PDB file of C-alpha atoms in Angstrom:
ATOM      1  CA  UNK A   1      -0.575   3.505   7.970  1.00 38.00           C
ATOM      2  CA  UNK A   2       2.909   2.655   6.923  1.00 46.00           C
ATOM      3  CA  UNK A   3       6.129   4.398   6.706  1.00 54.00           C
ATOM      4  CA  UNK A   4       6.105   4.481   2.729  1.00 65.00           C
ATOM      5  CA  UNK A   5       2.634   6.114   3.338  1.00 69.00           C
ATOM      6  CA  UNK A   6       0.798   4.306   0.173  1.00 80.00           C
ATOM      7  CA  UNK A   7      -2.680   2.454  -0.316  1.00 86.00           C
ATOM      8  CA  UNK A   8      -4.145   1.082  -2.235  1.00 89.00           C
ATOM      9  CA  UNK A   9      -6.795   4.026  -2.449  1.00 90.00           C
ATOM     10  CA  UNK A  10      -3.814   6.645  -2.822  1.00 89.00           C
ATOM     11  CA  UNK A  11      -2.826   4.753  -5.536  1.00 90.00           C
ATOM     12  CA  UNK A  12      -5.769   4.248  -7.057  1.00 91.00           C
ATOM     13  CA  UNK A  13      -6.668   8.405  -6.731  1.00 90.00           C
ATOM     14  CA  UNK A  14      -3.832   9.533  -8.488  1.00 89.00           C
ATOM     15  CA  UNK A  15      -4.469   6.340 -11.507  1.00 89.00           C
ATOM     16  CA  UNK A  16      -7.890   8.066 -11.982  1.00 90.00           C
ATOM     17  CA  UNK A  17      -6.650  11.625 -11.714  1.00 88.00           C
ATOM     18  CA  UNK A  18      -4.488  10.780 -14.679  1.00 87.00           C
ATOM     19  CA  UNK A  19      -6.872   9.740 -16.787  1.00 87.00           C
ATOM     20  CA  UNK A  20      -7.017   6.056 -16.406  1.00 89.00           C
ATOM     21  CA  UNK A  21     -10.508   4.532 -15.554  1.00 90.00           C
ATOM     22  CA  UNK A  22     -12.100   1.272 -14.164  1.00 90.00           C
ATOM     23  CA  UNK A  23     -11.768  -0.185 -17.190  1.00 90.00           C
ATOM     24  CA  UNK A  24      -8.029   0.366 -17.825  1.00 90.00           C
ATOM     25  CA  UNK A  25      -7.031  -0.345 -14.373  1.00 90.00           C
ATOM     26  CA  UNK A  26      -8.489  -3.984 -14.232  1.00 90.00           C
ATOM     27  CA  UNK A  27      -6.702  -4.550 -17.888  1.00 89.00           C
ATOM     28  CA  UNK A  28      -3.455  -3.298 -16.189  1.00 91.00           C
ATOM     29  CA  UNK A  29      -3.742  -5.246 -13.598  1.00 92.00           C
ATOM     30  CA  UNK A  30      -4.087  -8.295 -15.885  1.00 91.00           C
ATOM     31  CA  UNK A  31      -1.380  -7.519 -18.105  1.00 90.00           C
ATOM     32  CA  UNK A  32       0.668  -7.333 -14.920  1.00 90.00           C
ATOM     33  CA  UNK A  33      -0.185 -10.769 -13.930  1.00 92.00           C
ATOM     34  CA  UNK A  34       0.365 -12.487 -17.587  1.00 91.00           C
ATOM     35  CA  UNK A  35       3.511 -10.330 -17.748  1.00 88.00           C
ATOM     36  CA  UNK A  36       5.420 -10.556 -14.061  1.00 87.00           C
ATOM     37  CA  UNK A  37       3.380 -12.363 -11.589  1.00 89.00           C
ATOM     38  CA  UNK A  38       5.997 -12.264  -8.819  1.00 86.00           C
ATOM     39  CA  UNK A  39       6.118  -8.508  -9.424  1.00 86.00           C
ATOM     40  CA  UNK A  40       2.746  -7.858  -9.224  1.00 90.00           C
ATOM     41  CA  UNK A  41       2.599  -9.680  -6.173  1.00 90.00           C
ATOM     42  CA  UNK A  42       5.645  -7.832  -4.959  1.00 87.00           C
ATOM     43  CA  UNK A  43       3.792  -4.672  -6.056  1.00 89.00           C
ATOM     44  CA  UNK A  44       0.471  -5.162  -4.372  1.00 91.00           C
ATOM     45  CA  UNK A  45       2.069  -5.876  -1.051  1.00 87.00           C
ATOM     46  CA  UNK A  46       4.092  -3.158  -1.443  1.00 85.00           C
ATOM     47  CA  UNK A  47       0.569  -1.117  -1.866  1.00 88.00           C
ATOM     48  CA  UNK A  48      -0.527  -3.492   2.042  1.00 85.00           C
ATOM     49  CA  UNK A  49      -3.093  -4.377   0.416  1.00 90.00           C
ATOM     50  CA  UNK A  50      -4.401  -7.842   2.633  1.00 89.00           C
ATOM     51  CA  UNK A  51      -3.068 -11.241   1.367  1.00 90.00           C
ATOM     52  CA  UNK A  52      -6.632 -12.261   0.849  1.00 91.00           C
ATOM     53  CA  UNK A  53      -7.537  -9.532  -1.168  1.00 92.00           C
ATOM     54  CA  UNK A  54      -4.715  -9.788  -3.141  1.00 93.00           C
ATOM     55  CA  UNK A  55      -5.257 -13.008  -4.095  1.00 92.00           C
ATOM     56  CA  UNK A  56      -8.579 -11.900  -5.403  1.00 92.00           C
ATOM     57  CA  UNK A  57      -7.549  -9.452  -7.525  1.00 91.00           C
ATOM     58  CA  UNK A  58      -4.820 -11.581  -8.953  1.00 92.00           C
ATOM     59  CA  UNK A  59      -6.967 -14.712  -9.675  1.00 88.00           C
ATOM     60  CA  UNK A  60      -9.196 -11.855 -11.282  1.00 79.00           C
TER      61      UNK A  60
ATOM     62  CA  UNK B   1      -6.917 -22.456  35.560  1.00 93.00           C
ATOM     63  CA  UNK B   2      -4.302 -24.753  32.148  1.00 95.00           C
ATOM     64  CA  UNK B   3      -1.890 -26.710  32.922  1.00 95.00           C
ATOM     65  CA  UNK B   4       1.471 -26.034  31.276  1.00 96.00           C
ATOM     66  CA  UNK B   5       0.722 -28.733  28.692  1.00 95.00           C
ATOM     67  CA  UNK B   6      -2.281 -27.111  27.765  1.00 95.00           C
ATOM     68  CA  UNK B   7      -0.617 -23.535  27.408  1.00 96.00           C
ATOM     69  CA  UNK B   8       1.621 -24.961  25.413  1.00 95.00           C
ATOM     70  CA  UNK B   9      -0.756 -26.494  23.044  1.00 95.00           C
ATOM     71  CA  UNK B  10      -2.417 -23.839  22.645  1.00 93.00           C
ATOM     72  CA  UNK B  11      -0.461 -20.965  21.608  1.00 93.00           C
ATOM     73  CA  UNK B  12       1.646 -23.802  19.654  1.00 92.00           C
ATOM     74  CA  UNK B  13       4.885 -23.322  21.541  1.00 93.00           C
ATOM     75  CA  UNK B  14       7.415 -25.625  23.257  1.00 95.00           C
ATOM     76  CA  UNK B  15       7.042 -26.488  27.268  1.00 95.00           C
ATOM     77  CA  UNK B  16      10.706 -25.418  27.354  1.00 95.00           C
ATOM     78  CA  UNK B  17       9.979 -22.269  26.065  1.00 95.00           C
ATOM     79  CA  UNK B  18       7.455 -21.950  28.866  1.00 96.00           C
ATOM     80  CA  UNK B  19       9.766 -22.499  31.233  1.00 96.00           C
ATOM     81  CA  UNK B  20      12.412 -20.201  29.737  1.00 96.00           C
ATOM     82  CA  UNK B  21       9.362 -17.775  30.055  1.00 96.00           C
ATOM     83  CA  UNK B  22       9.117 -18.433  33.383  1.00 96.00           C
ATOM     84  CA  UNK B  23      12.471 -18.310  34.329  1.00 95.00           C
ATOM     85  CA  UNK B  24      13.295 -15.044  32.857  1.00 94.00           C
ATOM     86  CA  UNK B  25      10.470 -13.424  34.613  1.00 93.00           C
ATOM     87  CA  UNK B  26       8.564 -12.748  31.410  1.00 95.00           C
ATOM     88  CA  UNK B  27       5.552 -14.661  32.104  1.00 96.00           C
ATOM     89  CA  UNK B  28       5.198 -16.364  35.861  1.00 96.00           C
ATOM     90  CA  UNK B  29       2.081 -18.677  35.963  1.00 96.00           C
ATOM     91  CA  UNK B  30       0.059 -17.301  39.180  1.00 95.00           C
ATOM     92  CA  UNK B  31      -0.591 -20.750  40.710  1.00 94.00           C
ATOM     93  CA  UNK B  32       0.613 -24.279  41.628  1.00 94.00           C
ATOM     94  CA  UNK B  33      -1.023 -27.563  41.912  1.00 92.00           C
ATOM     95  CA  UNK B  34      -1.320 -29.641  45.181  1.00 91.00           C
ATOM     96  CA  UNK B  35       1.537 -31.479  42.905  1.00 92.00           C
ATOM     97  CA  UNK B  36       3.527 -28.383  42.897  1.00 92.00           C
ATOM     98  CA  UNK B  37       2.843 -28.327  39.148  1.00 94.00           C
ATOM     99  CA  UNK B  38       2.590 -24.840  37.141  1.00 95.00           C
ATOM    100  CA  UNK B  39      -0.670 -23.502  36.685  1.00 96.00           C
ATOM    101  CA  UNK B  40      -1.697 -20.509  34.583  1.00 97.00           C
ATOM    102  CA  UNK B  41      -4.837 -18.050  35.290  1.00 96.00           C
ATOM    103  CA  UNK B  42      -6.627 -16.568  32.647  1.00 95.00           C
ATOM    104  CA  UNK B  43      -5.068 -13.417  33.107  1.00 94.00           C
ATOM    105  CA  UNK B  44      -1.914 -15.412  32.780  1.00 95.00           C
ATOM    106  CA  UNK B  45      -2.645 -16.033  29.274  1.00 95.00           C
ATOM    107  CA  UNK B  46      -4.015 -12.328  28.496  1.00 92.00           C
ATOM    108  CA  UNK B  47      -0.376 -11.785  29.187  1.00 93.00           C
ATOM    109  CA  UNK B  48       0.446 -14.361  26.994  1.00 95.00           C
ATOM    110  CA  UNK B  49      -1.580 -13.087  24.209  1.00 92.00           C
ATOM    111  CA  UNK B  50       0.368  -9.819  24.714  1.00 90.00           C
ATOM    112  CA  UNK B  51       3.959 -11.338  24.508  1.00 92.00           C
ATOM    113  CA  UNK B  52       2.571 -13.641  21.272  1.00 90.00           C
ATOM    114  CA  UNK B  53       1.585 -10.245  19.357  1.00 87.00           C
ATOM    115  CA  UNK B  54       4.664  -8.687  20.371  1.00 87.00           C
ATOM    116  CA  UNK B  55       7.113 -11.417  19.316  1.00 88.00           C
ATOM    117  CA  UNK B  56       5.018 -11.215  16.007  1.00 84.00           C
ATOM    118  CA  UNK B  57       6.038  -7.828  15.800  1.00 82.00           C
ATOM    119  CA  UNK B  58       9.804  -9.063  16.059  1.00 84.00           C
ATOM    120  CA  UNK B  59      10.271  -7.637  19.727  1.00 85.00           C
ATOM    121  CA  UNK B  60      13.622  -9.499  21.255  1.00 88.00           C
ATOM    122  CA  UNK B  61      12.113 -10.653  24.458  1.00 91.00           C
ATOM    123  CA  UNK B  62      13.660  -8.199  27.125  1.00 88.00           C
ATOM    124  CA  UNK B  63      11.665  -5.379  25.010  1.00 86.00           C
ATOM    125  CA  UNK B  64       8.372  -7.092  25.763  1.00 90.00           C
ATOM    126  CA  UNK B  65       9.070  -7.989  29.647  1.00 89.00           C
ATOM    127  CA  UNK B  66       9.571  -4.092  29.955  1.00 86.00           C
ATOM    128  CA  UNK B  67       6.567  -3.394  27.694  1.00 85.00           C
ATOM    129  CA  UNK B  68       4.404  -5.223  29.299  1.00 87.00           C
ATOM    130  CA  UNK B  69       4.893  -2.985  32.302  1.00 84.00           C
ATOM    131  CA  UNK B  70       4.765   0.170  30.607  1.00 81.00           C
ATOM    132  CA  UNK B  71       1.892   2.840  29.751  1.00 79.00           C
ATOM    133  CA  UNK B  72       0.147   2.893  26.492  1.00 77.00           C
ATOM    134  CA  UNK B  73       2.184   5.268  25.099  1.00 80.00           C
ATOM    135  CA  UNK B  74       5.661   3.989  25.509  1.00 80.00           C
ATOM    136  CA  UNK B  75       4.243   1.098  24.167  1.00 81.00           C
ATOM    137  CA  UNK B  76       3.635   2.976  20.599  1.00 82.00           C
ATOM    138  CA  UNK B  77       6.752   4.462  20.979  1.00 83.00           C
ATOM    139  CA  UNK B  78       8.562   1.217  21.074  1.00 83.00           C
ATOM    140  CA  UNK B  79       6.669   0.337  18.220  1.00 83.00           C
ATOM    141  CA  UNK B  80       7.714   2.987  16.094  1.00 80.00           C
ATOM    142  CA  UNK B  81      11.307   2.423  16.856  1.00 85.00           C
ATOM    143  CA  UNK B  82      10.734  -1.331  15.712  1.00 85.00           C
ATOM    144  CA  UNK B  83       9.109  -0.137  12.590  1.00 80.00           C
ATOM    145  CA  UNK B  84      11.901   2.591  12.160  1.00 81.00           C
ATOM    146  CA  UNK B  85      14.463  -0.483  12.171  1.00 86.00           C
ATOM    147  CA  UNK B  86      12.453  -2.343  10.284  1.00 86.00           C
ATOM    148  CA  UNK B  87      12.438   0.209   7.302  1.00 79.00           C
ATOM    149  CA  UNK B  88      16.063   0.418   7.360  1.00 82.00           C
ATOM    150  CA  UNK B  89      16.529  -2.942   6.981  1.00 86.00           C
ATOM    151  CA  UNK B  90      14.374  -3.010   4.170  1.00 84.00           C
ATOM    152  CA  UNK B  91      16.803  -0.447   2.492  1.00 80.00           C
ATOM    153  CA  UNK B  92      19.666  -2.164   4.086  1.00 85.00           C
ATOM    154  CA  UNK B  93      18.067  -5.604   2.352  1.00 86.00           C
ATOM    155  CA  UNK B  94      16.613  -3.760  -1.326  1.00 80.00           C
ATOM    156  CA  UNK B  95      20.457  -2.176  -1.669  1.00 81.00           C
ATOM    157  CA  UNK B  96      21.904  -5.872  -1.372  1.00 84.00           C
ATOM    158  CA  UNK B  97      19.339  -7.221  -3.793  1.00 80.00           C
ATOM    159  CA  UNK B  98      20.311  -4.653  -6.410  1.00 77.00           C
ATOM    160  CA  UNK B  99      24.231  -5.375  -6.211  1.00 81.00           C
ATOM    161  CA  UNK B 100      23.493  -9.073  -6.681  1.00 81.00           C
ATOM    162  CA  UNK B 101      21.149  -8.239  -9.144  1.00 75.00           C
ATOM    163  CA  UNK B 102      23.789  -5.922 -11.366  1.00 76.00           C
ATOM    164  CA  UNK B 103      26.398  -8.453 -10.231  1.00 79.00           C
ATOM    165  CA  UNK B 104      24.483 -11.558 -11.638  1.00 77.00           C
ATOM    166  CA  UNK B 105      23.016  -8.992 -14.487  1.00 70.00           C
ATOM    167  CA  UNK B 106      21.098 -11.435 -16.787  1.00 63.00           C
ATOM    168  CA  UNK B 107      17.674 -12.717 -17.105  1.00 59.00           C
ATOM    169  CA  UNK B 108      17.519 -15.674 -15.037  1.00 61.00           C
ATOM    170  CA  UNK B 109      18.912 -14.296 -12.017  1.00 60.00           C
ATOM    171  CA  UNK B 110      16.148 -11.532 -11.924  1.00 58.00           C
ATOM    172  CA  UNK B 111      13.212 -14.215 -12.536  1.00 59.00           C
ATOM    173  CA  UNK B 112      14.242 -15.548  -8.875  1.00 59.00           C
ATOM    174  CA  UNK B 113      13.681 -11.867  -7.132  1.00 63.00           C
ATOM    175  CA  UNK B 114      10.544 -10.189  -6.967  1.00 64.00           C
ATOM    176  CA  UNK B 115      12.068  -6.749  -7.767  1.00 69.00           C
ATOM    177  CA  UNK B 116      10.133  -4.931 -10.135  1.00 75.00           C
ATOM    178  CA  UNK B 117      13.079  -3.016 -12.140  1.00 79.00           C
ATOM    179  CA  UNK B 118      12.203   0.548 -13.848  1.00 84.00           C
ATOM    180  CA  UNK B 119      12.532  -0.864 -17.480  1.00 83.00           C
ATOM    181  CA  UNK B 120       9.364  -3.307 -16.347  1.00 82.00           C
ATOM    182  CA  UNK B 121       7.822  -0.582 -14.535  1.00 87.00           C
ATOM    183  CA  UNK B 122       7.862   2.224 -17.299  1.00 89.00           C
ATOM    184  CA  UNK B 123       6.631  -1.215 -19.837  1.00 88.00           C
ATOM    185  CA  UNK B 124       3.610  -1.605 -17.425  1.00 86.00           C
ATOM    186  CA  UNK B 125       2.480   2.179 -17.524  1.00 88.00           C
ATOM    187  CA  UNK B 126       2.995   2.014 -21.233  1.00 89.00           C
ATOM    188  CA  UNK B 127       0.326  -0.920 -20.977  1.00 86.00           C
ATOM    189  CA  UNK B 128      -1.424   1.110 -18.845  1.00 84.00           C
ATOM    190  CA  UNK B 129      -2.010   3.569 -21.846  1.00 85.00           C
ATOM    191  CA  UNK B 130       0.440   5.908 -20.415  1.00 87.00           C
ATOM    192  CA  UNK B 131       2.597   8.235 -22.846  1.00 89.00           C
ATOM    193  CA  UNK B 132       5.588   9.946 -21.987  1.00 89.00           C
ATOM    194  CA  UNK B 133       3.573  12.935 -20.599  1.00 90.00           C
ATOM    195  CA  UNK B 134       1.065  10.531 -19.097  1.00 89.00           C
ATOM    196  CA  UNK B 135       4.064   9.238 -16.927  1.00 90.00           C
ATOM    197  CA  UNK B 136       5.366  12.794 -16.004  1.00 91.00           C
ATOM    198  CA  UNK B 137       1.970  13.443 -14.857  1.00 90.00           C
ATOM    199  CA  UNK B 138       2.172  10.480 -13.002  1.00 91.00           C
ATOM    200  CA  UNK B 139       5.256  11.394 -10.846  1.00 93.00           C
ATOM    201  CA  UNK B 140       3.977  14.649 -10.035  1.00 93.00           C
ATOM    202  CA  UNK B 141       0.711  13.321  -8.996  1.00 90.00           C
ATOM    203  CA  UNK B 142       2.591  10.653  -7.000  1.00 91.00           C
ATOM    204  CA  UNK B 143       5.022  13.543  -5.463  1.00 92.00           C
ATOM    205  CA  UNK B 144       2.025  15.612  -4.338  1.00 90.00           C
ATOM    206  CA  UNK B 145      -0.618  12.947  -2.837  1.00 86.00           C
ATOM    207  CA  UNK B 146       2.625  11.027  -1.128  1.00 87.00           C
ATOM    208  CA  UNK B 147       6.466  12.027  -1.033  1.00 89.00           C
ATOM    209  CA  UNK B 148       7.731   9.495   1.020  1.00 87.00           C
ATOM    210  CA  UNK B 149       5.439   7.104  -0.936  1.00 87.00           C
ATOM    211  CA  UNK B 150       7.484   8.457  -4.233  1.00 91.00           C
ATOM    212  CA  UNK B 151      10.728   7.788  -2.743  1.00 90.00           C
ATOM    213  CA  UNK B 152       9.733   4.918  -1.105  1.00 87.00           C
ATOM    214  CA  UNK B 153       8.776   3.412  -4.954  1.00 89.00           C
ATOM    215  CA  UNK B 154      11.922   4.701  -6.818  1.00 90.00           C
ATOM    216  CA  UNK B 155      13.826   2.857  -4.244  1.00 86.00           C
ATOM    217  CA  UNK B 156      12.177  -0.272  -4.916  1.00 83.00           C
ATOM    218  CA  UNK B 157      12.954  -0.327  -8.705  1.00 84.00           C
ATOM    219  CA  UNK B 158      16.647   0.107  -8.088  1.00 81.00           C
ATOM    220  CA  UNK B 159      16.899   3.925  -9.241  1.00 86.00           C
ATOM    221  CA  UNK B 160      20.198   4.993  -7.487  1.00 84.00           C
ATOM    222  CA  UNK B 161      20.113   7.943  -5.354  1.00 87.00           C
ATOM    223  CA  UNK B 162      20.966  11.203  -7.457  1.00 91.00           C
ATOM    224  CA  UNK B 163      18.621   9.820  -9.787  1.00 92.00           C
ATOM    225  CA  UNK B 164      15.661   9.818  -7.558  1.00 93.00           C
ATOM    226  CA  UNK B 165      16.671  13.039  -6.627  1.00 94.00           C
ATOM    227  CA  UNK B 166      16.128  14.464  -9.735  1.00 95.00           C
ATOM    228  CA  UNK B 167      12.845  12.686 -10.435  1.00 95.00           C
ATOM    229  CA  UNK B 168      11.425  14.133  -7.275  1.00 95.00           C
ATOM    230  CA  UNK B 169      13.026  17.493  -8.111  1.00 95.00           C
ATOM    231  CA  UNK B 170      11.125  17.983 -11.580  1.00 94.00           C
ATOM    232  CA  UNK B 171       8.180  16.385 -10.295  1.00 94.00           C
ATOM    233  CA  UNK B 172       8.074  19.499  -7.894  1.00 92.00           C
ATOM    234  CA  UNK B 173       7.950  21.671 -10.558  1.00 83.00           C
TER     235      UNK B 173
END
């Protein structure tokens, strides 16, 4: 685990313990890549999530 | 046992850098050809493997000829000092993007960075179906589950200091 102590499951936890559900997370996530793809990427790294996997869920 | 040739090929490096290996005592192959040529053992290249991951890591070369020598746990330790230095720099690196960024201050400039700044941040939780509450809730989710991981983010959208500060401090609360 990192320094900045995220994941991607951390960050996913505290999503769904506000309120926002499958659903609304892969429509964020979509909106994010319409709206600032270098940012998302910049985001999801920022999460480590693996450069394959990140590819998947941008080409999503 | 590989020539020095094939060592070379393999991990992708120069034959000079070989040698400068050599020389420097970081990695001496174990044998010589009738020829008097270098030849490296397979525990030669273990080593090698070792001193690849390492550089990887951005180890400056006299770290690694000590780690290799060293127990398993003053190898962790010199690890977390790396990634203790690395993290700084990061900070060192984000504080310099944001002073070109307010220097520059205009669209184009911040399509060439990948810094999320807070204005996008707070439009993608709005997307995200988030209300004003919604994002409070958010911070003090984010400041219970992972406090570093809070700071860690407000740093990355540019929030200055004192501001962070006071995020953190309601999101206590």
């Amino acid at each position: 685990m990192s320094e900045n102590g995220m994941s991607k499951e951390k960050w996913v936890a505290m999503f769904r313990d506000i309120g926002l559900d499958e659903a609304t997370m892969m429509k964020w996530h979509g909106l994010f890549e319409v709206r600032h793809p270098d940012e998302h990427q910049a985001f999801l790294e920022w999460l480590q999530i693996p450069a394959a996997e990140i590819q998947a869920i941008r080409a999503h | 046992m590989y020539t020095i040739g094939q060592v070379a090929k393999c991990y992708a490096l120069s034959r000079s850098t070989l040698l400068y290996y050599d020389r420097i005592g970081l990695l001496r192959p174990s044998g010589r050809s009738a020829a008097d040529y270098r030849l490296y053992s397979a525990r030669d290249l273990k080593r090698m493997d070792r001193i690849v991951l390492f550089r990887s890591a951005g180890l400056p070369l006299e770290a690694i000829a000590g780690l290799l020598e060293q127990e398993e746990d003053q190898l962790d330790r010199a690890l977390e000092g790396r990634l203790a230095a690395i993290n700084d720099e990061i900070q060192h690196l984000r504080g310099q993007q944001q002073v070109i960024l307010k220097i520059l201050e205009n669209e184009g400039a911040a399509k060439h960075t990948r810094v999320l700044s807070k204005d996008t941040w707070v439009g993608m939780l709005r997307a995200a179906g988030l209300d004003e509450d919604g994002m409070r809730n958010w911070h003090v989710e984010f400041e219970r589950t992972s406090p570093e991981g809070h700071q860690d983010f407000l740093e990355s959208i540019g929030i200055d200091g004192a501001e962070i500060e006071q995020i953190r401090e309601w999101s206590r609360t």
